[in-house]
CSV table of C-alpha atoms in Angstrom, one decimal:
chain,number,residue,atom,x,y,z
A,17,GLN,CA,-26.7,69.1,-69.7
A,18,CYS,CA,-23.4,67.3,-70.4
A,19,ALA,CA,-21.7,69.4,-67.7
A,20,HIS,CA,-24.5,68.5,-65.3
A,21,LEU,CA,-24.1,64.8,-66.1
A,22,GLN,CA,-20.4,65.0,-65.6
A,23,LEU,CA,-20.9,66.7,-62.3
A,24,GLN,CA,-23.3,63.9,-61.2
A,25,CYS,CA,-20.8,61.3,-62.3
A,26,ASN,CA,-18.0,62.9,-60.3
A,27,GLN,CA,-20.2,63.1,-57.3
A,28,GLN,CA,-21.1,59.5,-57.6
A,29,GLU,CA,-17.5,58.5,-58.0
A,30,ALA,CA,-16.6,60.5,-54.9
A,31,GLU,CA,-19.5,58.8,-53.0
A,32,LEU,CA,-18.2,55.4,-54.1
A,33,ARG,CA,-14.7,56.2,-52.9
A,34,ARG,CA,-16.0,57.4,-49.6
A,35,ARG,CA,-18.1,54.2,-49.2
A,36,GLU,CA,-15.1,52.0,-50.1
A,37,LEU,CA,-13.0,53.8,-47.5
A,38,GLN,CA,-15.8,53.2,-44.9
A,39,THR,CA,-16.1,49.5,-45.8
A,40,ASN,CA,-12.3,49.1,-45.5
A,41,LYS,CA,-12.4,50.9,-42.1
A,42,LEU,CA,-15.2,48.6,-41.0
A,43,LYS,CA,-13.3,45.5,-42.1
A,44,GLU,CA,-10.2,46.6,-40.2
A,45,ARG,CA,-12.2,47.4,-37.1
A,46,LEU,CA,-14.0,44.0,-37.4
A,47,SER,CA,-10.6,42.2,-37.6
A,48,GLN,CA,-9.3,44.2,-34.7
A,49,MET,CA,-12.4,43.3,-32.6
A,50,THR,CA,-12.1,39.6,-33.4
A,51,ASP,CA,-8.4,39.6,-32.5
A,52,ARG,CA,-9.1,41.5,-29.3
A,53,HIS,CA,-11.8,39.0,-28.3
A,54,ARG,CA,-9.4,36.2,-29.0
A,55,GLU,CA,-6.7,37.8,-26.9
A,56,LYS,CA,-9.1,38.6,-24.1
A,57,GLY,CA,-10.1,34.9,-23.6
A,58,PRO,CA,-7.1,33.8,-21.5
A,59,ALA,CA,-7.1,37.2,-19.7
A,60,LEU,CA,-10.7,36.9,-18.8
A,61,ARG,CA,-10.1,33.4,-17.5
A,62,LEU,CA,-7.2,34.6,-15.4
A,63,MET,CA,-9.2,37.5,-14.1
A,64,LEU,CA,-12.1,35.2,-13.2
A,65,GLU,CA,-9.7,32.9,-11.3
A,66,ARG,CA,-8.2,35.8,-9.4
A,67,ARG,CA,-11.7,37.2,-8.6
A,68,GLU,CA,-12.8,33.8,-7.2
A,69,ALA,CA,-9.6,33.5,-5.1
A,70,GLU,CA,-10.2,37.1,-3.8
A,71,LEU,CA,-13.8,36.2,-2.9
A,72,ARG,CA,-12.7,33.1,-1.1
A,73,GLU,CA,-10.1,35.0,0.9
A,74,ALA,CA,-12.6,37.8,1.7
A,75,MET,CA,-15.2,35.2,2.9
A,76,LYS,CA,-12.6,33.6,5.1
A,77,LEU,CA,-11.5,37.0,6.5
A,78,ARG,CA,-15.1,38.0,7.1
A,79,HIS,CA,-15.8,34.8,8.9
A,80,SER,CA,-12.7,35.2,11.1
A,81,LEU,CA,-13.6,38.8,11.9
A,82,THR,CA,-17.2,38.0,12.8
A,83,THR,CA,-16.0,35.2,15.2
A,84,LEU,CA,-13.4,37.6,16.7
A,85,LEU,CA,-16.0,40.3,17.3
A,86,HIS,CA,-18.4,37.9,18.8
A,87,ALA,CA,-15.7,36.6,21.1
A,88,LEU,CA,-14.8,40.2,22.1
A,89,ARG,CA,-18.5,41.1,22.8
A,90,VAL,CA,-18.9,37.9,24.9
A,91,ASN,CA,-15.8,38.7,26.9
A,92,MET,CA,-17.0,42.3,27.5
A,93,GLU,CA,-20.4,41.1,28.6
A,94,GLN,CA,-18.7,38.6,30.9
A,95,ASP,CA,-16.5,41.3,32.4
A,96,VAL,CA,-19.6,43.5,33.0
A,97,ALA,CA,-21.5,40.6,34.5
A,98,GLN,CA,-18.6,39.7,36.8
A,99,ASP,CA,-18.4,43.3,38.0
A,100,GLY,CA,-22.2,43.2,38.8
A,101,ASP,CA,-21.9,39.9,40.5
A,102,LYS,CA,-19.1,41.1,42.6
A,103,ARG,CA,-21.1,44.1,43.7
A,104,LEU,CA,-24.1,42.0,44.5
A,105,ASP,CA,-21.9,39.6,46.4
A,106,GLN,CA,-20.4,42.4,48.4
A,107,SER,CA,-23.9,43.9,49.2
A,108,GLU,CA,-25.2,40.5,50.2
A,109,GLU,CA,-22.2,40.0,52.5
A,110,VAL,CA,-22.8,43.4,54.0
A,111,LEU,CA,-26.5,43.0,54.5
A,112,GLY,CA,-26.5,39.3,55.2
A,113,GLU,CA,-28.4,36.5,53.7
A,114,HIS,CA,-31.2,36.7,56.2
A,115,VAL,CA,-32.0,40.2,55.0
A,116,THR,CA,-31.8,39.6,51.2
A,117,GLY,CA,-33.6,36.2,51.4
A,118,GLY,CA,-31.5,34.6,48.6
A,119,VAL,CA,-32.7,37.1,46.0
A,120,VAL,CA,-29.1,37.4,44.6
A,121,GLN,CA,-28.8,33.7,44.0
A,122,SER,CA,-32.2,33.6,42.3
A,123,TRP,CA,-31.2,36.6,40.2
A,124,ARG,CA,-28.0,34.8,39.1
A,125,LYS,CA,-29.9,31.7,38.0
A,126,VAL,CA,-32.3,33.8,36.0
A,127,GLN,CA,-29.4,35.8,34.5
A,128,ARG,CA,-27.5,32.6,33.5
A,129,LEU,CA,-30.7,31.2,31.8
A,130,LEU,CA,-31.2,34.5,29.9
A,131,GLN,CA,-27.6,34.6,28.8
A,132,SER,CA,-27.8,31.0,27.5
A,133,ILE,CA,-31.0,31.7,25.5
A,134,LEU,CA,-29.7,35.0,24.1
A,135,SER,CA,-26.4,33.4,23.1
A,136,GLU,CA,-28.2,30.7,21.2
A,137,THR,CA,-30.5,33.2,19.4
A,138,ILE,CA,-27.7,35.6,18.6
A,139,ALA,CA,-25.5,32.7,17.3
A,140,GLY,CA,-28.4,31.5,15.2
A,141,THR,CA,-29.2,34.9,13.7
A,142,ASP,CA,-25.5,35.6,13.0
A,143,GLN,CA,-25.1,32.3,11.2
A,144,GLU,CA,-28.3,32.9,9.2
A,145,LYS,CA,-27.1,36.4,8.2
A,146,LEU,CA,-23.7,35.1,7.2
A,147,LEU,CA,-25.2,32.3,5.2
A,148,ALA,CA,-27.6,34.7,3.4
A,149,GLN,CA,-24.7,37.0,2.6
A,150,LEU,CA,-22.5,34.2,1.3
A,151,GLU,CA,-25.4,32.9,-0.8
A,152,ALA,CA,-25.9,36.3,-2.3
A,153,GLU,CA,-22.1,36.7,-3.1
A,154,LEU,CA,-22.1,33.2,-4.6
A,155,LYS,CA,-25.0,34.0,-6.8
A,156,GLU,CA,-23.4,37.2,-7.9
A,157,SER,CA,-20.1,35.4,-8.7
A,158,GLN,CA,-22.0,32.6,-10.7
A,159,HIS,CA,-23.9,35.3,-12.7
A,160,LEU,CA,-20.6,37.0,-13.5
A,161,VAL,CA,-19.0,33.7,-14.5
A,162,ARG,CA,-22.0,32.9,-16.8
A,163,LEU,CA,-21.7,36.3,-18.4
A,164,GLN,CA,-18.0,35.9,-19.1
A,165,GLN,CA,-18.5,32.4,-20.5
A,166,GLN,CA,-21.2,33.7,-22.8
A,167,MET,CA,-19.0,36.5,-24.0
A,168,LEU,CA,-16.1,34.1,-24.6
A,169,GLN,CA,-18.4,31.7,-26.5
A,170,ASP,CA,-19.8,34.5,-28.6
A,171,SER,CA,-16.3,35.7,-29.5
A,172,LEU,CA,-15.1,32.1,-30.3
A,173,ALA,CA,-18.2,31.2,-32.3
A,174,SER,CA,-17.9,34.2,-34.6
A,175,PRO,CA,-17.1,33.2,-38.2
A,176,ILE,CA,-13.6,33.6,-39.4
A,177,PRO,CA,-13.2,36.5,-41.9
A,178,SER,CA,-12.5,35.6,-45.5
A,179,GLU,CA,-9.2,37.6,-45.3
A,180,LEU,CA,-7.8,35.2,-42.6
A,181,THR,CA,-8.8,31.9,-44.2
A,182,ASP,CA,-6.0,32.1,-46.8
A,183,SER,CA,-3.4,32.8,-44.0
A,184,TYR,CA,-4.6,29.7,-42.1
A,185,PHE,CA,-4.4,27.5,-45.2
A,186,LEU,CA,-0.9,28.9,-45.9
A,187,GLU,CA,0.2,28.2,-42.3
A,188,GLU,CA,-1.1,24.6,-42.5
A,189,TRP,CA,0.7,24.1,-45.9
A,190,GLU,CA,4.0,25.3,-44.4
A,191,ARG,CA,3.6,22.9,-41.5
A,192,LEU,CA,2.9,20.0,-43.8
A,193,GLN,CA,6.0,20.9,-45.9
A,194,ALA,CA,8.2,21.0,-42.8
A,195,ARG,CA,6.8,17.6,-41.7
A,196,TRP,CA,7.4,16.2,-45.2
A,197,ALA,CA,11.0,17.5,-45.2
A,198,GLU,CA,11.6,15.9,-41.8
A,199,LEU,CA,10.3,12.5,-43.0
A,200,ASN,CA,12.5,12.7,-46.1
A,201,HIS,CA,15.5,13.4,-43.9
A,202,MET,CA,14.7,10.4,-41.7
A,203,ARG,CA,14.2,8.2,-44.8
A,204,ARG,CA,17.6,9.2,-46.2
A,205,THR,CA,19.3,8.6,-42.8
A,206,PHE,CA,17.7,5.2,-42.7
A,207,GLU,CA,18.9,4.4,-46.2
A,208,ARG,CA,22.5,5.4,-45.3
A,209,GLU,CA,22.5,3.3,-42.2
A,210,ARG,CA,21.1,0.3,-44.0
A,211,GLN,CA,23.7,0.6,-46.8
A,212,SER,CA,26.4,0.9,-44.1
A,213,PHE,CA,25.2,-2.3,-42.4
A,214,THR,CA,25.0,-4.1,-45.8
A,215,ASP,CA,28.6,-3.1,-46.7
A,216,ALA,CA,29.8,-4.1,-43.3
A,217,ALA,CA,28.1,-7.5,-43.7
A,218,ILE,CA,29.7,-8.1,-47.1
A,219,ARG,CA,33.1,-7.0,-45.9
A,220,LEU,CA,32.9,-9.4,-42.9
A,221,SER,CA,31.8,-12.2,-45.1
A,222,ARG,CA,34.7,-11.6,-47.5
A,223,GLU,CA,37.2,-11.6,-44.6
A,224,ASP,CA,35.8,-14.8,-43.3
A,225,PHE,CA,36.0,-16.4,-46.7
A,226,GLU,CA,39.6,-15.2,-47.1
A,227,GLN,CA,40.5,-16.6,-43.7
A,228,GLN,CA,39.0,-20.0,-44.6
A,229,LYS,CA,40.7,-20.0,-47.9
A,230,ALA,CA,44.1,-19.2,-46.3
A,231,CYS,CA,43.5,-22.0,-43.7
A,232,LEU,CA,42.7,-24.4,-46.5
A,233,LEU,CA,45.8,-23.5,-48.5
A,234,LYS,CA,47.9,-23.9,-45.4
A,235,GLN,CA,46.6,-27.3,-44.7
A,236,GLN,CA,47.0,-28.4,-48.3
A,237,TYR,CA,50.6,-27.1,-48.3
A,238,LEU,CA,51.4,-29.0,-45.1
A,239,CYS,CA,49.9,-32.2,-46.5
A,240,ASP,CA,52.0,-31.9,-49.7
A,241,SER,CA,55.2,-31.2,-47.8
A,242,PRO,CA,58.1,-33.8,-47.9
A,243,PRO,CA,58.0,-34.9,-44.2
A,244,PHE,CA,54.7,-36.5,-44.8
A,245,ASN,CA,56.1,-38.7,-47.7
A,246,LYS,CA,59.3,-40.1,-45.9
A,247,GLY,CA,57.6,-43.2,-44.6
A,248,ALA,CA,56.4,-44.3,-47.9
A,249,PRO,CA,59.5,-46.4,-49.2
A,250,ASN,CA,60.0,-48.0,-45.7
A,251,SER,CA,56.7,-49.8,-45.4
A,252,ARG,CA,54.1,-50.5,-48.0
A,253,ARG,CA,51.6,-51.4,-45.4
A,254,GLU,CA,51.9,-48.0,-43.8
A,255,SER,CA,51.7,-46.3,-47.1
A,256,THR,CA,48.6,-48.2,-48.0
A,257,ALA,CA,47.1,-47.7,-44.6
A,258,LEU,CA,47.9,-43.9,-44.5
A,259,PRO,CA,45.9,-41.6,-46.8
A,260,SER,CA,47.7,-40.0,-49.6
A,261,SER,CA,48.5,-36.3,-50.0
A,262,SER,CA,45.7,-35.9,-52.5
A,263,GLU,CA,43.3,-37.5,-50.0
A,264,LEU,CA,44.6,-35.2,-47.3
A,265,GLY,CA,44.2,-32.2,-49.6
A,266,ALA,CA,40.7,-33.2,-50.6
A,267,ALA,CA,39.6,-33.7,-46.9
A,268,PRO,CA,39.9,-30.0,-46.0
A,269,VAL,CA,38.1,-29.1,-49.2
A,270,ALA,CA,35.2,-31.4,-48.4
A,271,GLU,CA,35.3,-30.1,-44.8
A,272,LEU,CA,35.2,-26.5,-46.1
A,273,HIS,CA,32.2,-27.4,-48.3
A,274,GLN,CA,30.5,-29.1,-45.4
A,275,ARG,CA,31.0,-26.0,-43.3
A,276,GLY,CA,28.5,-24.3,-45.5
A,277,ARG,CA,28.4,-21.2,-47.4
A,278,VAL,CA,29.4,-17.7,-46.2
A,279,GLN,CA,27.8,-17.1,-42.8
A,280,THR,CA,25.9,-13.9,-42.1
A,281,PRO,CA,27.7,-11.9,-39.4
A,282,SER,CA,25.9,-11.1,-36.1
A,283,THR,CA,24.9,-7.7,-34.8
A,284,PRO,CA,28.0,-7.2,-32.5
A,285,GLU,CA,30.3,-8.0,-35.5
A,286,LEU,CA,28.5,-5.4,-37.6
A,287,TYR,CA,28.8,-2.8,-34.8
A,288,SER,CA,32.5,-3.6,-34.4
A,289,ALA,CA,33.1,-3.3,-38.2
A,290,LEU,CA,31.4,0.1,-38.2
A,291,ASN,CA,33.4,1.2,-35.1
A,292,LEU,CA,30.2,1.6,-33.1
A,293,THR,CA,29.4,0.7,-29.5
A,294,TYR,CA,27.0,-2.1,-29.0
A,295,ASN,CA,24.9,-2.2,-25.8
A,296,TYR,CA,24.1,-5.8,-24.7
């Protein structure tokens, strides 16, 4: 009995393995079918466009051929009628109008009237046949288009297998990571440029301050030099009227303070300090 149970267990395990293989094969086939339908979508659209273009070309060619055949048939009938008219004219000339009694002329009038009526009826029937054929081809093409659209919608509306959802999420995550890295790179670049502009503004402000300081020291030195003090012992009035060296030295200081604090450099100055080209 144990051997029998062991045999049944082995058989069931083999059956389970076989069914697992079948399910795996079915899953692979299902994924292949979905991929195939997705790949066939643009191909079907392209084939449909080509088919419509071929149908239009065929309709134009058929119309041109029918008009050509109709013109050839009319020309042949005219040639035959002209030959018959020539023979009748010759016979009438030989016999004389007093013998025929104007039968030829009457027959020509009747023949012209019959030709006009027949040409109108033939043209009407040919146009009706051509229109009916074109309508049938148009209906067939529309039916084919509807079938292809339905197949395409069915293939696109099929649910995504669970095996592919993880891959879609992973692809989206990688795209987001790439976008985040790009934004970080742009932010670092902006920070570097802003720091460069700040350093350039500080450097220009310091240079301006040093220039003003040098100018102030130069003026103070010139005011304190001996040539400005030669006229003091000659005339007291002039000495009292003229400002002293301390006053002259204090004037540029006040003027420097009145000029204001360190000015912020303009955009062209910043670009020139950074050795960049500025487009006005």
